[in-house]
PDB file of C-alpha atoms in Angstrom:
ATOM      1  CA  UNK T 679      12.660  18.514  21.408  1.00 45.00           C
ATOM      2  CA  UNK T 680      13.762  15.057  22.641  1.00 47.00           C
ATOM      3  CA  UNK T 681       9.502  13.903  21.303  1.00 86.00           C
ATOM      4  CA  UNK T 682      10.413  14.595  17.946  1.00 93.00           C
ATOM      5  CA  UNK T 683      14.406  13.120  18.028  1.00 93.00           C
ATOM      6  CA  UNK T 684      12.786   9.643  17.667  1.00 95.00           C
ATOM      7  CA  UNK T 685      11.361  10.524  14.622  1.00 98.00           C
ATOM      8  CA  UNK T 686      14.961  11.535  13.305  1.00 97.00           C
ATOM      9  CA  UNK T 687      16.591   7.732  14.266  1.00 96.00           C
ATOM     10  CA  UNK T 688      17.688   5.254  11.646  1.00 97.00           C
ATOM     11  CA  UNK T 689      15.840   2.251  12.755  1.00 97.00           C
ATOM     12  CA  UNK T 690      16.515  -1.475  10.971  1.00 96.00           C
ATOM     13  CA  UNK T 691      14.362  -0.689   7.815  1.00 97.00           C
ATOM     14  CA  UNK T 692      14.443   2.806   7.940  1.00 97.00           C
ATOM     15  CA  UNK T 693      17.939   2.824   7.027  1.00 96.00           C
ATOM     16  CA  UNK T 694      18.475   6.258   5.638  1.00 97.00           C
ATOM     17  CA  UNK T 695      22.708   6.303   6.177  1.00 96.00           C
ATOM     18  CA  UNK T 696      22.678   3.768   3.734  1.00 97.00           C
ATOM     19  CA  UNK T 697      25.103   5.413   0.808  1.00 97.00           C
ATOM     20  CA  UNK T 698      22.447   5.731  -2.107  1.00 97.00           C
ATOM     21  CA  UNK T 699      19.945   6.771  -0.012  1.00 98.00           C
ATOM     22  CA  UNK T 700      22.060   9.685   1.251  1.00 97.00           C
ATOM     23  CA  UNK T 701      23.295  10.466  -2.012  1.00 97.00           C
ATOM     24  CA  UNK T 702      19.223  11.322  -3.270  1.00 97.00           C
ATOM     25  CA  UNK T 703      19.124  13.070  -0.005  1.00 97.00           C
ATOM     26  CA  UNK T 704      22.229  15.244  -0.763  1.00 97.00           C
ATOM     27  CA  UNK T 705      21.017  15.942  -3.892  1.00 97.00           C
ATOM     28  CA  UNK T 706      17.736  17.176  -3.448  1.00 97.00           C
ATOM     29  CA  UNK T 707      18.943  19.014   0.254  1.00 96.00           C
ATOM     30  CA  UNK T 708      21.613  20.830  -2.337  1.00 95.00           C
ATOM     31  CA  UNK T 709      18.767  21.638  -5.002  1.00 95.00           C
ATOM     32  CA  UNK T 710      16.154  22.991  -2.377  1.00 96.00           C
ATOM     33  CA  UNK T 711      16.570  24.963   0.122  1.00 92.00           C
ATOM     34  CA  UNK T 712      13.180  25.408   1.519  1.00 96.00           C
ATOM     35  CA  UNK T 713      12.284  22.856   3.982  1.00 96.00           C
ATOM     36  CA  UNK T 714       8.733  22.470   2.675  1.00 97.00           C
ATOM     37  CA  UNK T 715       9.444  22.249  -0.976  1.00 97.00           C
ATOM     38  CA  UNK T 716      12.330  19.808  -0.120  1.00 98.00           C
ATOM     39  CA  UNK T 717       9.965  17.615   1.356  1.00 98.00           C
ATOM     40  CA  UNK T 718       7.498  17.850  -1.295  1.00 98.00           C
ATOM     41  CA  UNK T 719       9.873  17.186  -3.981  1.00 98.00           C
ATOM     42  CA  UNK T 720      11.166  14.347  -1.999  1.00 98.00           C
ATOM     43  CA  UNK T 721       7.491  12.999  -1.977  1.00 98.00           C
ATOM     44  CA  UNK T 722       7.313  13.708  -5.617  1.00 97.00           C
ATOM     45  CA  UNK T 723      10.684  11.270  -6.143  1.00 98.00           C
ATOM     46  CA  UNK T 724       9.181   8.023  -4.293  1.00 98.00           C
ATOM     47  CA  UNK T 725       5.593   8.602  -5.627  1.00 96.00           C
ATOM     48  CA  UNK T 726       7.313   8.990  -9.171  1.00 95.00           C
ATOM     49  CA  UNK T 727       9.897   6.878  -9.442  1.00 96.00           C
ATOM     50  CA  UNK T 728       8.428   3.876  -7.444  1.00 96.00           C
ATOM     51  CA  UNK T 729       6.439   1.623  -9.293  1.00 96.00           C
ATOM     52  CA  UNK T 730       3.303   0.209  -7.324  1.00 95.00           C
ATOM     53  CA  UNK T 731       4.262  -3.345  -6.804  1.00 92.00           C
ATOM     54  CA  UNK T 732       2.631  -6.077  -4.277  1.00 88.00           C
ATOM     55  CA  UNK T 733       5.374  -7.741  -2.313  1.00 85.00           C
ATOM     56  CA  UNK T 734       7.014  -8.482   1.125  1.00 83.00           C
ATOM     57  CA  UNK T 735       6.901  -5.374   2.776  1.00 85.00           C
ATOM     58  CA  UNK T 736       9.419  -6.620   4.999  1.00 89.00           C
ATOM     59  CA  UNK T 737      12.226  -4.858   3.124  1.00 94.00           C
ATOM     60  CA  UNK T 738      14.372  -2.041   4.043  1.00 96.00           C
ATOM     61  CA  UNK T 739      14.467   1.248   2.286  1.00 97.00           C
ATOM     62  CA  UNK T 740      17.499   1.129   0.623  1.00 97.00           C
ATOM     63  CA  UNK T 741      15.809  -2.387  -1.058  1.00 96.00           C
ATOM     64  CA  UNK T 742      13.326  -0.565  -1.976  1.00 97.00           C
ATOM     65  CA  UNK T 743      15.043   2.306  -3.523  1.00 97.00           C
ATOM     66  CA  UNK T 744      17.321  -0.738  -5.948  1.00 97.00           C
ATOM     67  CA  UNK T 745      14.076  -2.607  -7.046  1.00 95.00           C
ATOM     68  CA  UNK T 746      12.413   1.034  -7.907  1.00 96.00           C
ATOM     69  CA  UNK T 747       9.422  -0.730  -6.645  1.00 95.00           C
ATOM     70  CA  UNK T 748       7.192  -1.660  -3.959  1.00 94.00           C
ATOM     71  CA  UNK T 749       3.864  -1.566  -1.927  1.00 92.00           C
ATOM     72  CA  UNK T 750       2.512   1.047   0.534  1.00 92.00           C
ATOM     73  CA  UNK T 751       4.693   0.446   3.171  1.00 94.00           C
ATOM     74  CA  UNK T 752       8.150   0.354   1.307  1.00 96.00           C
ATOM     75  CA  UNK T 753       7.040   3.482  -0.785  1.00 97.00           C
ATOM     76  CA  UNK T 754       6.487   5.011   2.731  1.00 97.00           C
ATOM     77  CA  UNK T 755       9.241   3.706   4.338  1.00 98.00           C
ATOM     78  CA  UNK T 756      11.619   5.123   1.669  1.00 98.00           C
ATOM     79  CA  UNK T 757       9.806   8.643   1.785  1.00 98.00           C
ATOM     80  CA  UNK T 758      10.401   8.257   5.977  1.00 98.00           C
ATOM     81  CA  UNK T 759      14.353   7.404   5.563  1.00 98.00           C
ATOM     82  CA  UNK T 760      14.973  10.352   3.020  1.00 98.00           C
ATOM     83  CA  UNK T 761      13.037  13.109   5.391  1.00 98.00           C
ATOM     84  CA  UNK T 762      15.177  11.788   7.935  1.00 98.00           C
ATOM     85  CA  UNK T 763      18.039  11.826   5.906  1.00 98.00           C
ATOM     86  CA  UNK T 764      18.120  15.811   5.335  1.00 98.00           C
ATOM     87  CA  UNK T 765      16.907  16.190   8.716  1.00 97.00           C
ATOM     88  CA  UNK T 766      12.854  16.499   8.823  1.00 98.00           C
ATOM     89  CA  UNK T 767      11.415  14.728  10.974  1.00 98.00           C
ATOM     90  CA  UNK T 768       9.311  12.123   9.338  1.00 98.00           C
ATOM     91  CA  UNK T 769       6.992   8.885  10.895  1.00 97.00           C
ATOM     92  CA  UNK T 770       4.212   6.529  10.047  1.00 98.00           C
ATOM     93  CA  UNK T 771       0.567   6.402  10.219  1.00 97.00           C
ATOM     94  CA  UNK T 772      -1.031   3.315  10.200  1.00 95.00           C
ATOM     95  CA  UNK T 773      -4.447   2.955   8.686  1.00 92.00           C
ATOM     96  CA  UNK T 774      -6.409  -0.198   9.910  1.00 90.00           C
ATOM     97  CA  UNK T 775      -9.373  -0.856   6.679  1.00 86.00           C
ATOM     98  CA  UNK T 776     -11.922  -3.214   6.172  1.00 78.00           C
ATOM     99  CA  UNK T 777      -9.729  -6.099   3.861  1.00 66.00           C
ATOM    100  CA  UNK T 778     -10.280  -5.814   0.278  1.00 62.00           C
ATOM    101  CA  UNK T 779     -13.478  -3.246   0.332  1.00 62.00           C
ATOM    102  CA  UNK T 780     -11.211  -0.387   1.025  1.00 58.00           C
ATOM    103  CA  UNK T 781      -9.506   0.043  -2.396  1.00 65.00           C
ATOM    104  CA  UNK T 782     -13.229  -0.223  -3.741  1.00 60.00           C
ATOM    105  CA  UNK T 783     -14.152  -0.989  -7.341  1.00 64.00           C
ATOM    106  CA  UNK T 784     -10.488  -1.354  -8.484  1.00 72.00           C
ATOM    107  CA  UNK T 785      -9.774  -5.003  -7.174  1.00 73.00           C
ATOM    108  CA  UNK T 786     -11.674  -7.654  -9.091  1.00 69.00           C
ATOM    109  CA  UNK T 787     -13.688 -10.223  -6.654  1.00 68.00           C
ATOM    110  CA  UNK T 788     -11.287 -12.796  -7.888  1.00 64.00           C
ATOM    111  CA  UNK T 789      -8.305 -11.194  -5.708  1.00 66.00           C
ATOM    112  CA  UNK T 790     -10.521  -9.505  -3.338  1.00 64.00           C
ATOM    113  CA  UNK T 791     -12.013 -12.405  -1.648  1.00 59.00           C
ATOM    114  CA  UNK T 792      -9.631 -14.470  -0.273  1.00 54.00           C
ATOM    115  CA  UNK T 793      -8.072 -11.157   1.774  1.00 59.00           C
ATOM    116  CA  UNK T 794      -8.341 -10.680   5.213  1.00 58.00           C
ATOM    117  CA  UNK T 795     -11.125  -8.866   6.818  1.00 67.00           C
ATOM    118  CA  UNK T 796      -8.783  -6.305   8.457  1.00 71.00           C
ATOM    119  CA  UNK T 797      -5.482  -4.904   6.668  1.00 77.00           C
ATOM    120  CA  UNK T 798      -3.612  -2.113   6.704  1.00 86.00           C
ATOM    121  CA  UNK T 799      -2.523   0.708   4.951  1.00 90.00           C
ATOM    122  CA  UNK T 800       0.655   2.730   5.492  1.00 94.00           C
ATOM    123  CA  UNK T 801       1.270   6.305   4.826  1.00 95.00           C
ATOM    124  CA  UNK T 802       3.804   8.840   5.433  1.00 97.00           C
ATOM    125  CA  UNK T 803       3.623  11.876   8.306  1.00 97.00           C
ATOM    126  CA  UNK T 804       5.837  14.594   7.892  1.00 98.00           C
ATOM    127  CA  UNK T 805       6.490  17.174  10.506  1.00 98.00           C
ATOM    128  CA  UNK T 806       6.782  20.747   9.071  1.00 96.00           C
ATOM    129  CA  UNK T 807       5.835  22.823  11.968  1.00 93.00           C
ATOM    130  CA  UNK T 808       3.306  19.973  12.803  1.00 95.00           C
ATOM    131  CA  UNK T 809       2.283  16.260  11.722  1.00 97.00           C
ATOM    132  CA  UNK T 810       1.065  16.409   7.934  1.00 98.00           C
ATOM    133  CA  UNK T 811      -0.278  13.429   6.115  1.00 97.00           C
ATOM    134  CA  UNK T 812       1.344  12.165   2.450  1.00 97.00           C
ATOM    135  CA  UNK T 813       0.831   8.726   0.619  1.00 96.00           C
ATOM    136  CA  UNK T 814       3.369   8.268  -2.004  1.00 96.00           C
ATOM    137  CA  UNK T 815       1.981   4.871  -2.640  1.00 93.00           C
ATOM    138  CA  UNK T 816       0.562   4.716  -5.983  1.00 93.00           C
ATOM    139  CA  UNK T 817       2.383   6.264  -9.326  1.00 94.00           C
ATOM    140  CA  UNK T 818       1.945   8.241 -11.989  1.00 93.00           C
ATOM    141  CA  UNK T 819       1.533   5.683 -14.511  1.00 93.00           C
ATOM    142  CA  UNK T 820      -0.743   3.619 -12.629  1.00 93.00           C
ATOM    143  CA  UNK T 821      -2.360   6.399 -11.966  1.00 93.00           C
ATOM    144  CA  UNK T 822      -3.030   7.685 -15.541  1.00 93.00           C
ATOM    145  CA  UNK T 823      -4.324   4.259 -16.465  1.00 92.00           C
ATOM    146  CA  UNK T 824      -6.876   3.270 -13.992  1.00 90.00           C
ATOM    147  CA  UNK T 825      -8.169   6.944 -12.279  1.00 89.00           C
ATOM    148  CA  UNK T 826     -10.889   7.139 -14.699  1.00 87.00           C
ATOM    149  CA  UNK T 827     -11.699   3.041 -13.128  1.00 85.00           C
ATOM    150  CA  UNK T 828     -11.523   4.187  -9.559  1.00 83.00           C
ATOM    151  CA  UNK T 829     -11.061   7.248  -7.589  1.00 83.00           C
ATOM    152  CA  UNK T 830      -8.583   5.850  -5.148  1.00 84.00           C
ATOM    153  CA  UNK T 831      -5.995   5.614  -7.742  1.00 88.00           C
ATOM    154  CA  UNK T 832      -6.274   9.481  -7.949  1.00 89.00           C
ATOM    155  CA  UNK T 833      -2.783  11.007  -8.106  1.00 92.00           C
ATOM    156  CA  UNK T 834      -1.860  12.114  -5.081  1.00 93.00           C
ATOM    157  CA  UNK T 835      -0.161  15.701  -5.282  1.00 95.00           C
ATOM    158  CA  UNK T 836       0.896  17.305  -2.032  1.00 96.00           C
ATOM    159  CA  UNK T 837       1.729  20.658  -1.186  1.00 95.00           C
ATOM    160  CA  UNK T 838       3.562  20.064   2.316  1.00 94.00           C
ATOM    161  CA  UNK T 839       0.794  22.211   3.801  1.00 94.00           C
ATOM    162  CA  UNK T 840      -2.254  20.076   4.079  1.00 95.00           C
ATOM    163  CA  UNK T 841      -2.721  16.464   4.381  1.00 92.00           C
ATOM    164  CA  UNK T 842      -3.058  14.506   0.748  1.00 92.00           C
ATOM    165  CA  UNK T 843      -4.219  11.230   1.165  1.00 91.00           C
ATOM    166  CA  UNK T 844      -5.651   8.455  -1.049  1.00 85.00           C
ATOM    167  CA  UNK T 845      -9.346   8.747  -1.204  1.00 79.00           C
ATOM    168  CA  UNK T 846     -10.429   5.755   1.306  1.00 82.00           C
ATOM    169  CA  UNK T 847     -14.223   5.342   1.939  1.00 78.00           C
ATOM    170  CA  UNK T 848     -14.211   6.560   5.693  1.00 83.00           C
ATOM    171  CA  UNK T 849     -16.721   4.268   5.971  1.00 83.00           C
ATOM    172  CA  UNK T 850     -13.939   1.610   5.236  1.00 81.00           C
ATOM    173  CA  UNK T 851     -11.479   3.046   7.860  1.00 87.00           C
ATOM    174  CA  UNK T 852     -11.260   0.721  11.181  1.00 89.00           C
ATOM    175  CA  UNK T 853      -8.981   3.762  13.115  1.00 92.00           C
ATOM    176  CA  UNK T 854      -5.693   5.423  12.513  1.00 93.00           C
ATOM    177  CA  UNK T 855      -2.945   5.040  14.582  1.00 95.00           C
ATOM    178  CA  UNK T 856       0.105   7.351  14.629  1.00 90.00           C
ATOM    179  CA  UNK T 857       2.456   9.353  14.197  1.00 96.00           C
ATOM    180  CA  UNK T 858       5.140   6.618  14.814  1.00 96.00           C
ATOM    181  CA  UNK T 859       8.761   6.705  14.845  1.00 97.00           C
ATOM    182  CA  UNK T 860       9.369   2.873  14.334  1.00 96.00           C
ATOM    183  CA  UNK T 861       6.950   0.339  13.100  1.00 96.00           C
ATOM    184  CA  UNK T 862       9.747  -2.185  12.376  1.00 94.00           C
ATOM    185  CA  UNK T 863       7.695  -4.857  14.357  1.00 91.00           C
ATOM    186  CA  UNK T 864       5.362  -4.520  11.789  1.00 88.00           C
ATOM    187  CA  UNK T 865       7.451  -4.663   8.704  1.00 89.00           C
ATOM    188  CA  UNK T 866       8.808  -7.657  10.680  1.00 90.00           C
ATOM    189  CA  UNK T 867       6.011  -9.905  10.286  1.00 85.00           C
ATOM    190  CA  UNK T 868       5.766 -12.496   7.172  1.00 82.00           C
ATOM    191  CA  UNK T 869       3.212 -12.284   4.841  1.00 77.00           C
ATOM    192  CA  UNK T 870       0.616 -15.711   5.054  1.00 72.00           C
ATOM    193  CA  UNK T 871       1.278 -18.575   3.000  1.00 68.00           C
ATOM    194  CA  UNK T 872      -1.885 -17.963   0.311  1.00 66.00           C
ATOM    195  CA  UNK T 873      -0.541 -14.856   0.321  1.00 71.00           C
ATOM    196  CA  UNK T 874       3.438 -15.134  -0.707  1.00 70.00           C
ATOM    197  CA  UNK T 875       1.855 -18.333  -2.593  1.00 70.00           C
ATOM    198  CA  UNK T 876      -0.747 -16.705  -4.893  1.00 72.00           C
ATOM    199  CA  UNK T 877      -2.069 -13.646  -3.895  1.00 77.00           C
ATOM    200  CA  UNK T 878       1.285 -11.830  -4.760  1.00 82.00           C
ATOM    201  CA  UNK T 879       2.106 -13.190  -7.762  1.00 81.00           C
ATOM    202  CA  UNK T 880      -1.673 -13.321  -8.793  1.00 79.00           C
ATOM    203  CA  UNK T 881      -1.543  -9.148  -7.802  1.00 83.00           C
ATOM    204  CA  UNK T 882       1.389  -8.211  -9.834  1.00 88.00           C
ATOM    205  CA  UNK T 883      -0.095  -9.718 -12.590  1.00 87.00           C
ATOM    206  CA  UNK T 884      -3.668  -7.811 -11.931  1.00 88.00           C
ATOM    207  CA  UNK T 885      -0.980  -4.592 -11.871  1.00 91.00           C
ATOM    208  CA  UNK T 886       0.726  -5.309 -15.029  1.00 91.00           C
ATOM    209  CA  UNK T 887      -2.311  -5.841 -16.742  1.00 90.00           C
ATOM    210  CA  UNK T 888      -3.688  -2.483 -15.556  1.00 92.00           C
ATOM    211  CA  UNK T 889      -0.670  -0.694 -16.754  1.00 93.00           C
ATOM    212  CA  UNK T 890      -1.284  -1.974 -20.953  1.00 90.00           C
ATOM    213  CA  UNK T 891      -4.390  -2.503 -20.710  1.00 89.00           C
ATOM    214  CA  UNK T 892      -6.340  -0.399 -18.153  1.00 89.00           C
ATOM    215  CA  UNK T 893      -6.889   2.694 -19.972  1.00 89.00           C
ATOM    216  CA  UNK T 894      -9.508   0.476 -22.504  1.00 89.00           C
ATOM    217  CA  UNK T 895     -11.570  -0.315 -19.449  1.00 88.00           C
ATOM    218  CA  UNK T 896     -14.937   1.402 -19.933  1.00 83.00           C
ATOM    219  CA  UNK T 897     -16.499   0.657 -15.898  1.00 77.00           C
ATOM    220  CA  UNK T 898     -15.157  -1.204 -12.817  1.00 73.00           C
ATOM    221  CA  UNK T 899     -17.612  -3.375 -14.425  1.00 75.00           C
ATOM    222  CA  UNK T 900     -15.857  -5.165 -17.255  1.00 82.00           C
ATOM    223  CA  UNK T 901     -12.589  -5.891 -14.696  1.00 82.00           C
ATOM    224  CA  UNK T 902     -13.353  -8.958 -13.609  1.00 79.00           C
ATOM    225  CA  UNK T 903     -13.905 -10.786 -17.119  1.00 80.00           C
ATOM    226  CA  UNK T 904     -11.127  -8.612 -18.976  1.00 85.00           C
ATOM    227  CA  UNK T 905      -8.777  -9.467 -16.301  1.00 83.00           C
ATOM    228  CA  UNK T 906      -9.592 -13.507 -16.751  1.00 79.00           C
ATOM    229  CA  UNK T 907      -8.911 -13.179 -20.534  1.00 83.00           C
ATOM    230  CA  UNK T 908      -6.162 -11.526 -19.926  1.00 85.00           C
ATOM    231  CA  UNK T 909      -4.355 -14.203 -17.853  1.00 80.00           C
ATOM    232  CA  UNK T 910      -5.659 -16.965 -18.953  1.00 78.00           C
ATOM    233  CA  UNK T 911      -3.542 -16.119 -22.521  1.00 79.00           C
ATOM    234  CA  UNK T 912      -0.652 -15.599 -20.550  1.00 76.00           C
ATOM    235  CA  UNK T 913      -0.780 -17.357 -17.132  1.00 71.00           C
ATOM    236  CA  UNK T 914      -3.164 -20.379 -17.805  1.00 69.00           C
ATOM    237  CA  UNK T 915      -1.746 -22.842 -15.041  1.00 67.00           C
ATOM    238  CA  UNK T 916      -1.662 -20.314 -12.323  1.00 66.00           C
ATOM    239  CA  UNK T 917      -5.009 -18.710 -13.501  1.00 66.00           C
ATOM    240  CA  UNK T 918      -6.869 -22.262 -12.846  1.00 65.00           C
ATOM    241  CA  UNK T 919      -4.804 -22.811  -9.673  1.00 62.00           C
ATOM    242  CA  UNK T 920      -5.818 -19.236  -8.312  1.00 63.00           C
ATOM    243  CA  UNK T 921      -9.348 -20.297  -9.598  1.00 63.00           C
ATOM    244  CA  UNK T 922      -9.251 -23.197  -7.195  1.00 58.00           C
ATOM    245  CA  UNK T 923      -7.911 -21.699  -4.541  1.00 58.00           C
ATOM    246  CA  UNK T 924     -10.717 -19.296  -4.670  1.00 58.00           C
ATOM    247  CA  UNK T 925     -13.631 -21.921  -4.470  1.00 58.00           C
ATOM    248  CA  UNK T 926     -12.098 -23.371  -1.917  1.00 55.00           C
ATOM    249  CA  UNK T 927     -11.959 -19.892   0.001  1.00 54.00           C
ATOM    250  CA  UNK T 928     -15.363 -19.107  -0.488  1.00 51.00           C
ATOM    251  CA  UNK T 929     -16.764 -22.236   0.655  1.00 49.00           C
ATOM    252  CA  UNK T 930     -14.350 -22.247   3.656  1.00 50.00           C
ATOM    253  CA  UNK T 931     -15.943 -18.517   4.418  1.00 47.00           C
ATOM    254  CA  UNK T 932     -19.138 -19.775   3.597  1.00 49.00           C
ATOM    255  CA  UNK T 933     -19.137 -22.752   6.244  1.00 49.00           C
ATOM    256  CA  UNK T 934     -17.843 -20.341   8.757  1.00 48.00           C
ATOM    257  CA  UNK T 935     -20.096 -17.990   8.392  1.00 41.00           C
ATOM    258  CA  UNK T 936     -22.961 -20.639   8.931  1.00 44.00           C
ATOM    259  CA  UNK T 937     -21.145 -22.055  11.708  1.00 42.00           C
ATOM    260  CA  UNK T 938     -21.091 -18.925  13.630  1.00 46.00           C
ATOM    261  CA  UNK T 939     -24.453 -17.805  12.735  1.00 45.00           C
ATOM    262  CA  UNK T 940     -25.563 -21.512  13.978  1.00 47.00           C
ATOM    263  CA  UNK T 941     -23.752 -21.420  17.037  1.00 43.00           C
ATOM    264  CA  UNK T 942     -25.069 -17.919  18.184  1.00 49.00           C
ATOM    265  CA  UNK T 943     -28.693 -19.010  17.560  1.00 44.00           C
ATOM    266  CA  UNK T 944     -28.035 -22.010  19.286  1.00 42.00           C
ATOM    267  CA  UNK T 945     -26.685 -19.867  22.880  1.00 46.00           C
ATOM    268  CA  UNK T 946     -28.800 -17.756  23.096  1.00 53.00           C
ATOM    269  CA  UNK T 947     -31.701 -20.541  23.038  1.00 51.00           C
ATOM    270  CA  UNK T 948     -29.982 -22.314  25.519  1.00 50.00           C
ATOM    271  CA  UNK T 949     -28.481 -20.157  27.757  1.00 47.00           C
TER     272      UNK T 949
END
């Protein structure tokens, strides 16, 4: 079925001949047999052994499988390049959210503001007779520390027969777009500056303090001062940067906001 060939293709960050990559595949095509519980258990590898990590996601899955780490789209792109590599067919689906309000109560204002109105979110789609939905993207330690916070940090356990997703407000999803065979173009674009500058360092941070410390946290509640303790001991300079980077965000948003609001008042008195 030449449709579903693409979805078998090494692409420029799906890079599944790479050697270690093939030698996971190998090992878990040897182990299992079954074409469904290979792919699970392939699942279960990138959504275990991955560690939840904000980043570049322009990196190629072999990167991603050295640092043992990485966001949505490496996570997925990893899963994609080892279904490939024992020969399932495997793609993308592209969620399109509302910004920050998609992963809810789990993101403190502080880190949630300054993101863009539209994002995305990247899953894997494997096909096992048809197109089935997995999203290795968050871990099993995360998981266990912040679940009781937020129900999109839910572990995600998939039994290759139904889709198993991360619990996303549908009210927060824009569309979704796939399968796809090859969303290099979108790996290829750079993050913005506030965001390689700040935002990603300012995330990891958020992450790591999740990890020792989330499992104290009562309600989504006490996140936003806990987390300002917390890196203020550690992170003071960048804490008060961040800080007034934020300000300045808000008002930015704030005189836009007016500015538009203003200037569609203003047609439709005159015109």
């Amino acid at each position: 079925m030449k449709e579903l060939s693409e979805f078998l293709k090494e692409t420029e960050f799906c890079d599944y001949k790479n050697l270690e990559i093939k030698k996971i595949a190998d090992y878990y095509k040897y182990e299992f047999t079954d074409k469904r519980e290979l792919a699970v258990k392939l699942f279960e590898f990138v959504r275990d052994e991955i560690k939840y990590k904000v980043g570049p996601w322009n990196k190629k899955a072999s990167t991603t499988l050295r640092d043992k780490a990485g966001m949505c789209t490496n996570s997925t792109n990893l899963l994609v390049a080892l279904c490939r590599a024992v020969g399932i067919p495997a793609g993308y689906f592209i969620y399109r959210v509302k910004g920050g309000e998609s992963f809810g109560h789990i993101i403190p204002e502080l880190i949630k503001s300054p993101l863009k109105k539209h994002s995305v979110h990247i899953i894997c789609g494997v096909y096992l007779n048809h197109w089935i939905k997995c999203d290795p993207s968050t871990d099993k330690d995360l998981s266990s520390k912040t679940k009781h916070i937020s129900k999109i940090t839910n572990l995600v356990e998939w039994n290759g027969e139904n889709d198993s997703v991360h619990d996303i407000n549908p009210e927060h999803i824009i569309e979704i777009i796939g399968p796809l065979a090859n969303i290099d173009y979108q790996m290829k674009k750079k993050p913005r500056y506030i965001v390689r500058k700040y935002i990603f360092r300012i995330g990891n941070y958020y992450i790591d303090f999740l990890r020792s410390e989330g499992i104290k946290i009562n309600s989504h509640k006490d996140i936003e001062l806990q987390f300002s303790e917390w890196i203020k001991d550690r992170k003071k300079l960048l804490f008060y940067k961040y800080k007034i980077m934020y300000k300045f965000f808000v008002i930015k948003h704030n005189l836009s906001y007016n500015f538009k609001k203003t200037w569609k008042h203003v047609k439709r008195k005159t015109f």
